[in-house]
Structures are given as structure tokens and as C-alpha cells.
CSV table of C-alpha atoms in Angstrom, one decimal:
chain,number,residue,atom,x,y,z
A,13,UNK,CA,127.2,80.8,117.5
A,14,UNK,CA,125.3,83.7,117.3
A,15,UNK,CA,126.6,84.6,113.2
A,16,UNK,CA,124.9,80.5,112.7
A,17,UNK,CA,122.0,82.2,114.4
A,18,UNK,CA,121.5,85.6,112.2
A,19,UNK,CA,122.1,83.8,108.9
A,20,UNK,CA,119.5,81.2,109.5
A,21,UNK,CA,117.2,83.8,110.5
A,22,UNK,CA,118.3,85.8,107.2
A,23,UNK,CA,117.5,82.4,105.2
A,24,UNK,CA,114.5,82.5,107.2
A,25,UNK,CA,113.0,85.7,105.7
A,26,UNK,CA,114.2,85.9,102.2
A,27,UNK,CA,112.8,81.9,101.3
A,28,UNK,CA,109.6,83.2,103.6
A,29,UNK,CA,110.1,86.3,100.1
A,30,UNK,CA,109.2,83.9,97.6
A,31,UNK,CA,106.5,81.3,98.9
A,32,UNK,CA,103.6,82.8,97.4
A,33,UNK,CA,100.5,82.2,99.1
A,34,UNK,CA,97.3,82.5,98.0
A,35,UNK,CA,94.6,86.2,99.2
A,36,UNK,CA,90.8,86.6,99.5
A,37,UNK,CA,90.2,90.5,99.6
A,38,UNK,CA,88.5,91.1,102.9
A,39,UNK,CA,85.0,92.6,100.4
A,40,UNK,CA,84.8,89.6,98.5
A,41,UNK,CA,85.1,86.2,98.4
A,42,UNK,CA,87.6,85.5,94.8
A,43,UNK,CA,91.1,84.3,95.0
A,44,UNK,CA,93.6,87.4,95.0
A,45,UNK,CA,97.1,88.1,93.2
A,46,UNK,CA,99.5,85.9,94.3
A,47,UNK,CA,103.0,85.8,94.6
A,48,UNK,CA,106.3,88.1,94.7
A,49,UNK,CA,105.1,91.7,94.1
A,50,UNK,CA,101.7,91.7,96.6
A,51,UNK,CA,101.0,91.7,99.9
A,52,UNK,CA,103.8,94.4,100.3
A,53,UNK,CA,104.0,96.9,103.6
A,54,UNK,CA,106.0,99.6,104.5
A,55,UNK,CA,105.8,101.3,107.9
A,56,UNK,CA,107.9,104.5,108.9
A,57,UNK,CA,108.5,105.4,112.7
A,58,UNK,CA,109.3,107.3,115.5
A,59,UNK,CA,110.0,107.2,119.3
A,60,UNK,CA,111.3,106.5,122.8
A,61,UNK,CA,114.7,104.2,123.7
A,62,UNK,CA,114.5,102.9,127.3
A,63,UNK,CA,117.3,102.1,129.2
A,64,UNK,CA,117.4,99.0,131.4
A,65,UNK,CA,120.6,97.8,133.0
A,66,UNK,CA,122.8,98.2,135.7
A,67,UNK,CA,123.0,102.0,136.3
A,68,UNK,CA,119.1,101.9,135.7
A,69,UNK,CA,117.4,103.6,138.5
A,70,UNK,CA,113.4,104.3,136.8
A,71,UNK,CA,112.8,100.6,135.5
A,72,UNK,CA,109.7,100.5,138.1
A,73,UNK,CA,108.6,104.7,136.9
A,74,UNK,CA,107.3,104.7,133.0
A,75,UNK,CA,107.3,108.5,133.7
A,76,UNK,CA,110.6,108.9,134.3
A,77,UNK,CA,112.0,106.7,132.0
A,78,UNK,CA,110.7,108.0,129.1
A,79,UNK,CA,112.1,111.2,131.4
A,80,UNK,CA,115.5,110.1,132.6
A,81,UNK,CA,117.0,107.5,130.9
A,82,UNK,CA,115.2,107.3,127.1
A,83,UNK,CA,116.2,109.0,124.2
A,84,UNK,CA,115.3,110.2,120.8
A,85,UNK,CA,114.8,106.8,118.3
A,86,UNK,CA,113.0,106.5,114.4
A,87,UNK,CA,113.7,103.0,112.0
A,88,UNK,CA,111.8,101.6,108.8
A,89,UNK,CA,110.2,98.4,108.9
A,90,UNK,CA,110.0,96.6,105.2
A,91,UNK,CA,107.6,93.9,105.2
A,92,UNK,CA,105.8,90.4,103.6
A,93,UNK,CA,102.8,88.6,103.4
A,94,UNK,CA,103.4,85.0,104.4
A,95,UNK,CA,100.2,83.5,104.9
A,96,UNK,CA,97.3,85.2,104.2
A,97,UNK,CA,97.3,89.6,105.9
A,98,UNK,CA,97.3,87.3,108.9
A,99,UNK,CA,101.3,86.7,109.3
A,100,UNK,CA,104.4,87.9,108.0
A,101,UNK,CA,108.3,88.2,108.0
A,102,UNK,CA,110.3,91.8,108.4
A,103,UNK,CA,113.1,93.7,108.4
A,104,UNK,CA,113.4,96.6,110.4
A,105,UNK,CA,116.8,99.1,110.5
A,106,UNK,CA,116.5,101.2,113.7
A,107,UNK,CA,118.9,103.8,115.0
A,108,UNK,CA,118.5,105.5,118.9
A,109,UNK,CA,120.1,107.5,121.4
A,110,UNK,CA,120.1,105.6,125.3
A,111,UNK,CA,120.8,107.4,129.1
A,112,UNK,CA,121.9,107.0,132.5
A,113,UNK,CA,122.9,107.6,135.8
A,114,UNK,CA,123.7,106.0,138.9
A,115,UNK,CA,125.7,107.5,141.7
A,116,UNK,CA,128.5,109.1,140.5
A,117,UNK,CA,128.7,108.0,136.3
A,118,UNK,CA,126.7,108.8,133.9
A,119,UNK,CA,126.7,108.1,130.6
A,120,UNK,CA,124.5,108.4,126.8
A,121,UNK,CA,124.8,106.3,124.3
A,122,UNK,CA,124.0,106.1,120.2
A,123,UNK,CA,123.3,102.4,118.2
A,124,UNK,CA,121.9,101.2,115.2
A,125,UNK,CA,120.3,97.9,114.8
A,126,UNK,CA,119.3,95.9,112.0
A,127,UNK,CA,116.8,92.6,112.5
A,128,UNK,CA,114.5,89.8,111.5
A,129,UNK,CA,111.7,88.8,112.5
A,130,UNK,CA,108.4,87.6,112.3
A,131,UNK,CA,104.4,89.3,113.2
A,132,UNK,CA,101.0,87.5,113.9
A,133,UNK,CA,98.1,89.7,113.6
A,134,UNK,CA,96.1,88.2,114.9
A,135,UNK,CA,92.7,89.8,114.3
A,136,UNK,CA,93.2,89.0,110.5
A,137,UNK,CA,94.5,85.1,111.7
A,138,UNK,CA,90.4,85.0,113.2
A,139,UNK,CA,88.8,87.0,111.2
A,140,UNK,CA,90.1,85.8,107.6
A,141,UNK,CA,87.5,87.2,105.4
A,142,UNK,CA,86.0,89.2,107.2
A,143,UNK,CA,86.5,94.0,106.4
A,144,UNK,CA,88.6,95.7,110.2
A,145,UNK,CA,90.4,98.6,110.3
A,146,UNK,CA,91.8,97.8,114.4
A,147,UNK,CA,94.3,95.5,115.0
A,148,UNK,CA,97.0,93.6,117.6
A,149,UNK,CA,100.1,92.3,116.4
A,150,UNK,CA,102.8,90.2,118.2
A,151,UNK,CA,105.9,89.6,117.1
A,152,UNK,CA,109.9,88.1,117.4
A,153,UNK,CA,113.1,88.9,116.1
A,154,UNK,CA,116.7,88.6,116.3
A,155,UNK,CA,119.1,91.2,114.6
A,156,UNK,CA,122.6,93.1,115.4
A,157,UNK,CA,123.7,96.1,117.1
A,158,UNK,CA,125.7,98.7,117.1
A,159,UNK,CA,126.7,101.0,119.0
A,160,UNK,CA,129.3,103.8,121.0
A,161,UNK,CA,129.0,104.5,124.3
A,162,UNK,CA,130.6,107.8,126.5
A,163,UNK,CA,130.8,107.3,130.3
A,164,UNK,CA,131.9,110.3,133.1
A,165,UNK,CA,132.8,108.8,136.3
A,166,UNK,CA,132.8,111.3,139.3
A,167,UNK,CA,135.7,110.9,142.5
A,168,UNK,CA,136.6,113.6,144.5
A,169,UNK,CA,136.8,116.2,142.1
A,170,UNK,CA,138.5,114.0,139.5
A,171,UNK,CA,136.7,113.7,136.7
A,172,UNK,CA,137.0,110.9,134.1
A,173,UNK,CA,135.9,110.6,130.8
A,174,UNK,CA,135.2,107.3,129.4
A,175,UNK,CA,135.0,105.9,124.9
A,176,UNK,CA,133.8,102.6,124.3
A,177,UNK,CA,132.5,101.5,120.6
A,178,UNK,CA,131.7,98.4,118.9
A,179,UNK,CA,133.7,97.1,116.1
A,180,UNK,CA,131.6,94.0,114.9
A,181,UNK,CA,127.7,93.8,115.2
A,182,UNK,CA,126.4,92.5,119.1
A,183,UNK,CA,124.0,89.6,118.8
A,184,UNK,CA,120.3,91.1,119.9
A,185,UNK,CA,116.9,89.1,119.9
A,186,UNK,CA,113.3,91.2,121.0
A,187,UNK,CA,109.0,90.1,121.0
A,188,UNK,CA,106.8,92.7,120.7
A,189,UNK,CA,103.1,93.5,120.0
A,190,UNK,CA,101.6,96.9,118.7
A,191,UNK,CA,97.7,97.9,117.2
A,192,UNK,CA,97.0,99.7,114.8
A,193,UNK,CA,93.8,101.1,112.9
A,194,UNK,CA,93.8,101.4,109.1
A,195,UNK,CA,92.3,105.0,107.8
A,196,UNK,CA,91.3,103.6,104.0
A,197,UNK,CA,92.8,100.8,101.7
A,198,UNK,CA,96.4,102.2,101.4
A,199,UNK,CA,97.0,103.5,104.9
A,200,UNK,CA,97.4,102.6,108.0
A,201,UNK,CA,98.6,104.3,111.8
A,202,UNK,CA,100.8,102.6,114.3
A,203,UNK,CA,101.4,102.3,117.8
A,204,UNK,CA,104.2,99.4,119.4
A,205,UNK,CA,106.6,98.1,122.1
A,206,UNK,CA,109.4,95.9,121.8
A,207,UNK,CA,112.0,95.0,124.6
A,208,UNK,CA,115.0,94.2,123.4
A,209,UNK,CA,118.1,91.3,124.9
A,210,UNK,CA,121.2,92.4,124.5
A,211,UNK,CA,124.3,89.7,125.1
A,212,UNK,CA,126.3,92.1,126.2
A,213,UNK,CA,127.4,93.9,129.3
A,214,UNK,CA,129.5,96.9,127.8
A,215,UNK,CA,125.4,98.9,126.6
A,216,UNK,CA,126.8,101.5,129.8
A,217,UNK,CA,130.0,100.8,129.6
A,218,UNK,CA,129.8,99.3,132.6
A,219,UNK,CA,129.9,95.7,133.4
A,220,UNK,CA,129.0,93.4,137.0
A,221,UNK,CA,128.2,89.4,137.3
A,222,UNK,CA,127.3,89.6,133.9
A,223,UNK,CA,124.3,90.4,133.5
A,224,UNK,CA,123.7,92.1,130.9
A,225,UNK,CA,122.0,95.3,129.4
A,226,UNK,CA,118.7,96.1,127.8
A,227,UNK,CA,116.8,98.5,126.1
A,228,UNK,CA,112.6,99.0,124.4
A,229,UNK,CA,111.6,100.7,121.9
A,230,UNK,CA,108.3,102.1,122.4
A,231,UNK,CA,107.1,104.3,118.6
A,232,UNK,CA,104.6,105.3,116.8
A,233,UNK,CA,104.2,105.5,113.0
A,234,UNK,CA,102.4,105.5,109.2
A,235,UNK,CA,102.4,102.7,107.2
A,236,UNK,CA,101.9,102.4,103.7
A,237,UNK,CA,100.0,98.6,102.3
A,238,UNK,CA,100.9,97.7,99.0
A,239,UNK,CA,98.6,95.6,97.2
A,240,UNK,CA,100.8,95.0,94.7
A,241,UNK,CA,103.4,95.9,92.5
A,242,UNK,CA,101.1,93.9,89.8
A,243,UNK,CA,100.7,96.8,86.4
A,244,UNK,CA,96.8,95.9,85.6
A,245,UNK,CA,96.6,93.8,82.0
A,246,UNK,CA,95.1,96.2,79.1
A,247,UNK,CA,90.6,97.0,79.2
A,248,UNK,CA,89.0,95.9,76.3
A,249,UNK,CA,92.1,94.4,73.9
A,250,UNK,CA,90.5,94.1,71.2
A,251,UNK,CA,88.2,97.9,71.2
A,252,UNK,CA,92.3,98.9,71.6
A,253,UNK,CA,93.7,96.7,68.4
A,254,UNK,CA,90.8,97.9,66.1
A,255,UNK,CA,92.2,101.6,66.9
A,256,UNK,CA,95.0,100.8,66.0
A,257,UNK,CA,94.7,99.5,62.9
A,258,UNK,CA,91.2,102.5,61.8
A,259,UNK,CA,94.0,104.4,62.1
A,260,UNK,CA,96.5,103.1,60.5
A,261,UNK,CA,93.8,102.3,57.2
A,262,UNK,CA,93.3,105.9,58.0
A,263,UNK,CA,97.1,107.2,57.0
A,264,UNK,CA,97.4,104.6,54.0
A,265,UNK,CA,94.3,106.2,52.6
A,266,UNK,CA,95.4,109.6,53.4
A,267,UNK,CA,98.9,108.5,50.9
């Protein structure tokens, strides 16, 4: 079932990339270039992944959560606009670390996630023909993640070490939101927070009542907006052709 859902999402993402859509410049009212080669963006970001589960103690204390149950993370997101600049489809690759401690049990984990998701720019959705630098984005998607967990249990001075590694990708779904500020037509700054629900209770290698673990990703990043990959046509082809003709004629005369 999980594989079917992920496959369907991948098909939707791929199909969306090939759906041409009309684009209007924020600076003028004409029709811009359309198609697969336009409306792309690349975002690189970094931040913290935070753990929520059976062994977490600081779910209501934001500062302690980041300091004691989080680890460094980074990701890259490739997006393609499918409806002007307001709605896009994206693919993301995320790598991060987690940690937690409760009682005599502690653990650390490393994870790698890949996903597809849809993004909505709410400001652009209602200001399609107006220029703006600031935006608010919401998104949701599905994916899979691989992880490796090291757990330590201490019982009356007896230390036990456990290692759990996934052999196949585990299903995850998520939702989140963020803001951005465009520095110019090609560069922008971003800040995001997303909650990711695992369909697995082994992220901390501690199973209790099938209460699935989840994790969050808080990040800041920079986006590069690619308006089009198309090469602009040569300007004044008649002049270029005439210049080429004169060069050929002069060379022939010299003989």
C-alpha cells in the first residue's frame, strides 16, 4: 500500500512537470514563456531535525527540544511551477540526525529522506499580477526514509548496546509552512518548519503501543529562481545575415 501511494505521487509529480501553464510577469501584463523549460527553482537549506516519540521529554519546551533532542540537518529542494508562480510540485532530499534520552535509555539516529510534495504560495495566489518580495508558503507530501539507530540501556551498571538499521524505505507523510523574501529576480531567502509522521515506531528503537514516532525539520535556506532554460533568439537576424554576406563578398574580392 505504501509503495502504491508513493508511486502515485511520483507519477503526479512527473506529469505535472510536463503540463504547460501560462505565466504572467509581475512587471507587465503580457504572456511569458511556457512549458517544461520555465518556472524552476532550486533551494538549499540547513537546520535541525527534532525527535518526538516514546522517549522524548521536551515536546512542550522549544529551547530544550532543539538543544537536547535535535541534530543538524540539511536538504535540497527542486521545484517546478505548474500554475503561474502560485502552485508548484517539488522533490526533496533530506539528511538529518536525532537524539533522545529518557530514564535509563538513550539513543542517537541518522536518517535520509526523499519525498515529493505540492507547494502553494498564498501571497502569489491572490496577487497574480502584482509585484511582491515577501511570501507565505504551505506544503504537504509523501515520501520514504531510511534510518540507523544506536540505543543504550543502563541497568544496575550493566550497559547494553543495540543497533537498528532499516533495510527498506519506511513511509512518511508530512506538512509544513514557511516564508520567503526575494532579494531580486533570481535569489531569495527562506525559513521553513515541517512535521513528519513516520509509519514506524522504531525510530528510537523503542516500541510501545504502536504509537508511531515523528520528527520535525526547522530550516533556513536560499533559493535560486530559474525563469527559463530557453536561449533567447538572435536579435536583428537581418543585420547578422547582411554582415555575413559582406564578409563573404570581401573575401571573394581579395582572391
